[in-house]
């Protein structure tokens, strides 16, 4: 079992920044892929970014490239999502997810492939 706890969400004005954190526990994370997803009301859950814990390879949704950065801190067992130039359409619940998914980044984009999820953190961007 992997336990995931997100934090860092909140209300921010358009153009602002937020850094989300996902603290992981329960297993050695080296074979895991850690993903950030989001889900807006009435929409499907979609990938934002993902990172392979041990090799550091990353995947970014096309719509988010240039505005977000995913990173991890091995000492703290924490994954971060730095989001800049936020837009009202970025408003959503942001979820952290984890699973062992191999080393092909495009494979990491599908939420159904992850078995471990956090409770989510709300991000609201005002115009």
C-alpha atoms as a printed R data frame, in Angstrom:
    type eleno elety resid chain resno       x      y       z
1   ATOM     1    CA   UNK     A     1   0.000  0.000   0.000
2   ATOM     2    CA   UNK     A     2   1.058  3.542  -0.758
3   ATOM     3    CA   UNK     A     3  -0.522  6.402   1.142
4   ATOM     4    CA   UNK     A     4  -0.635  9.812  -0.516
5   ATOM     5    CA   UNK     A     5  -1.531 13.131   1.088
6   ATOM     6    CA   UNK     A     6  -1.803 16.281  -1.007
7   ATOM     7    CA   UNK     A     7  -1.509 19.826   0.236
8   ATOM     8    CA   UNK     A     8  -0.942 23.313  -1.096
9   ATOM     9    CA   UNK     A     9  -4.178 24.033  -2.885
10  ATOM    10    CA   UNK     A    10  -6.107 27.237  -2.419
11  ATOM    11    CA   UNK     A    11  -7.499 30.357  -4.033
12  ATOM    12    CA   UNK     A    12  -5.230 32.352  -6.304
13  ATOM    13    CA   UNK     A    13  -5.742 35.125  -8.823
14  ATOM    14    CA   UNK     A    14  -5.207 34.564 -12.514
15  ATOM    15    CA   UNK     A    15  -1.515 34.841 -13.344
16  ATOM    16    CA   UNK     A    16  -0.493 33.655  -9.918
17  ATOM    17    CA   UNK     A    17   1.388 30.558  -8.791
18  ATOM    18    CA   UNK     A    18   0.874 27.621  -6.473
19  ATOM    19    CA   UNK     A    19   3.017 24.712  -5.409
20  ATOM    20    CA   UNK     A    20   1.232 21.498  -4.589
21  ATOM    21    CA   UNK     A    21   2.839 18.821  -2.452
22  ATOM    22    CA   UNK     A    22   2.171 15.110  -2.253
23  ATOM    23    CA   UNK     A    23   3.649 13.275   0.712
24  ATOM    24    CA   UNK     A    24   4.004  9.540   0.102
25  ATOM    25    CA   UNK     A    25   4.438  6.734   2.593
26  ATOM    26    CA   UNK     A    26   4.115  3.001   2.922
27  ATOM    27    CA   UNK     A    27   6.426  1.599   0.273
28  ATOM    28    CA   UNK     A    28   9.804  2.116  -1.267
29  ATOM    29    CA   UNK     A    29   9.034  4.526  -4.059
30  ATOM    30    CA   UNK     A    30  11.911  3.808  -6.418
31  ATOM    31    CA   UNK     A    31   9.880  1.745  -8.939
32  ATOM    32    CA   UNK     A    32   6.849  4.020  -8.803
33  ATOM    33    CA   UNK     A    33   5.544  6.631 -11.176
34  ATOM    34    CA   UNK     A    34   4.009  9.604  -9.391
35  ATOM    35    CA   UNK     A    35   1.343 11.498 -11.270
36  ATOM    36    CA   UNK     A    36  -0.590 14.701 -10.805
37  ATOM    37    CA   UNK     A    37  -4.102 14.702 -12.234
38  ATOM    38    CA   UNK     A    38  -6.944 17.178 -12.064
39  ATOM    39    CA   UNK     A    39 -10.690 17.026 -12.354
40  ATOM    40    CA   UNK     A    40 -12.958 19.987 -12.929
41  ATOM    41    CA   UNK     A    41 -16.719 19.792 -12.296
42  ATOM    42    CA   UNK     A    42 -18.446 17.870 -15.060
43  ATOM    43    CA   UNK     A    43 -15.182 16.870 -16.696
44  ATOM    44    CA   UNK     A    44 -13.079 13.740 -16.761
45  ATOM    45    CA   UNK     A    45  -9.945 13.388 -14.716
46  ATOM    46    CA   UNK     A    46  -6.924 14.369 -16.779
47  ATOM    47    CA   UNK     A    47  -3.162 14.159 -16.489
48  ATOM    48    CA   UNK     A    48  -1.183 17.245 -15.575
49  ATOM    49    CA   UNK     A    49   2.276 15.768 -15.124
50  ATOM    50    CA   UNK     A    50   4.055 12.622 -13.996
51  ATOM    51    CA   UNK     A    51   7.526 11.623 -12.898
52  ATOM    52    CA   UNK     A    52   9.346  8.327 -12.483
53  ATOM    53    CA   UNK     A    53  10.623  8.324  -8.936
54  ATOM    54    CA   UNK     A    54  14.026  6.752  -9.487
55  ATOM    55    CA   UNK     A    55  15.052  7.735 -13.019
56  ATOM    56    CA   UNK     A    56  13.464 11.185 -12.932
57  ATOM    57    CA   UNK     A    57  11.909 11.091 -16.392
58  ATOM    58    CA   UNK     A    58   8.878 13.328 -16.675
59  ATOM    59    CA   UNK     A    59   5.682 13.626 -18.680
60  ATOM    60    CA   UNK     A    60   3.640 16.785 -19.143
61  ATOM    61    CA   UNK     A    61   0.227 17.304 -20.641
62  ATOM    62    CA   UNK     A    62   0.562 19.413 -23.772
63  ATOM    63    CA   UNK     A    63  -1.793 22.019 -22.364
64  ATOM    64    CA   UNK     A    64   0.381 22.441 -19.287
65  ATOM    65    CA   UNK     A    65   3.867 22.464 -20.781
66  ATOM    66    CA   UNK     A    66   5.768 25.608 -19.896
67  ATOM    67    CA   UNK     A    67   3.499 26.432 -16.961
68  ATOM    68    CA   UNK     A    68   4.058 23.494 -14.615
69  ATOM    69    CA   UNK     A    69   7.051 21.647 -13.247
70  ATOM    70    CA   UNK     A    70   6.954 18.320 -11.449
71  ATOM    71    CA   UNK     A    71   9.756 17.351  -9.103
72  ATOM    72    CA   UNK     A    72  10.475 15.037  -6.198
73  ATOM    73    CA   UNK     A    73  12.422 15.165  -2.960
74  ATOM    74    CA   UNK     A    74  13.796 11.742  -2.096
75  ATOM    75    CA   UNK     A    75  14.624 12.687   1.477
76  ATOM    76    CA   UNK     A    76  11.079 13.868   2.152
77  ATOM    77    CA   UNK     A    77   9.278 11.257   0.007
78  ATOM    78    CA   UNK     A    78   7.386 14.149  -1.507
79  ATOM    79    CA   UNK     A    79   6.404 15.071  -5.043
80  ATOM    80    CA   UNK     A    80   5.769 18.675  -5.973
81  ATOM    81    CA   UNK     A    81   3.810 20.376  -8.706
82  ATOM    82    CA   UNK     A    82   4.820 23.973  -9.295
83  ATOM    83    CA   UNK     A    83   2.145 25.792 -11.277
84  ATOM    84    CA   UNK     A    84   2.702 29.241 -12.751
85  ATOM    85    CA   UNK     A    85   0.652 31.663 -14.867
86  ATOM    86    CA   UNK     A    86  -2.518 30.080 -13.578
87  ATOM    87    CA   UNK     A    87  -5.753 30.576 -15.485
88  ATOM    88    CA   UNK     A    88  -9.383 30.303 -14.363
89  ATOM    89    CA   UNK     A    89  -9.682 27.146 -16.463
90  ATOM    90    CA   UNK     A    90  -7.060 25.542 -14.208
91  ATOM    91    CA   UNK     A    91  -9.656 25.476 -11.442
92  ATOM    92    CA   UNK     A    92 -10.094 21.854 -10.380
93  ATOM    93    CA   UNK     A    93  -9.427 19.313  -7.690
94  ATOM    94    CA   UNK     A    94  -5.842 18.181  -8.089
95  ATOM    95    CA   UNK     A    95  -4.971 14.595  -7.217
96  ATOM    96    CA   UNK     A    96  -1.703 12.808  -6.630
97  ATOM    97    CA   UNK     A    97  -1.458  9.209  -7.821
98  ATOM    98    CA   UNK     A    98   1.130  6.442  -7.750
99  ATOM    99    CA   UNK     A    99   1.746  3.035  -9.271
100 ATOM   100    CA   UNK     A   100   4.422  0.908 -10.882
101 ATOM   101    CA   UNK     A   101   3.997  1.709 -14.564
102 ATOM   102    CA   UNK     A   102   7.332  1.101 -16.249
103 ATOM   103    CA   UNK     A   103   9.467  3.598 -18.115
104 ATOM   104    CA   UNK     A   104   7.383  4.759 -21.089
105 ATOM   105    CA   UNK     A   105   6.166  8.253 -20.208
106 ATOM   106    CA   UNK     A   106   3.147  8.249 -22.513
107 ATOM   107    CA   UNK     A   107   1.849  5.248 -20.576
108 ATOM   108    CA   UNK     A   108   1.654  7.343 -17.430
109 ATOM   109    CA   UNK     A   109  -1.084  9.650 -18.732
110 ATOM   110    CA   UNK     A   110  -4.037  7.333 -18.154
111 ATOM   111    CA   UNK     A   111  -5.631  7.714 -14.709
112 ATOM   112    CA   UNK     A   112  -7.095  4.189 -14.762
113 ATOM   113    CA   UNK     A   113  -3.589  2.723 -14.609
114 ATOM   114    CA   UNK     A   114  -2.949  4.109 -11.125
115 ATOM   115    CA   UNK     A   115  -4.111  2.195  -8.050
116 ATOM   116    CA   UNK     A   116  -3.070  4.634  -5.346
117 ATOM   117    CA   UNK     A   117  -4.669  8.061  -5.011
118 ATOM   118    CA   UNK     A   118  -4.668 10.907  -2.565
119 ATOM   119    CA   UNK     A   119  -7.794 12.690  -1.378
120 ATOM   120    CA   UNK     A   120  -7.255 15.684  -3.632
121 ATOM   121    CA   UNK     A   121  -6.684 19.367  -3.041
122 ATOM   122    CA   UNK     A   122  -8.837 22.155  -4.447
123 ATOM   123    CA   UNK     A   123  -7.263 24.793  -6.658
124 ATOM   124    CA   UNK     A   124  -9.416 27.782  -7.521
125 ATOM   125    CA   UNK     A   125  -8.185 30.483  -9.885
126 ATOM   126    CA   UNK     A   126 -10.169 33.701  -9.912
127 ATOM   127    CA   UNK     A   127 -10.304 36.023 -12.910
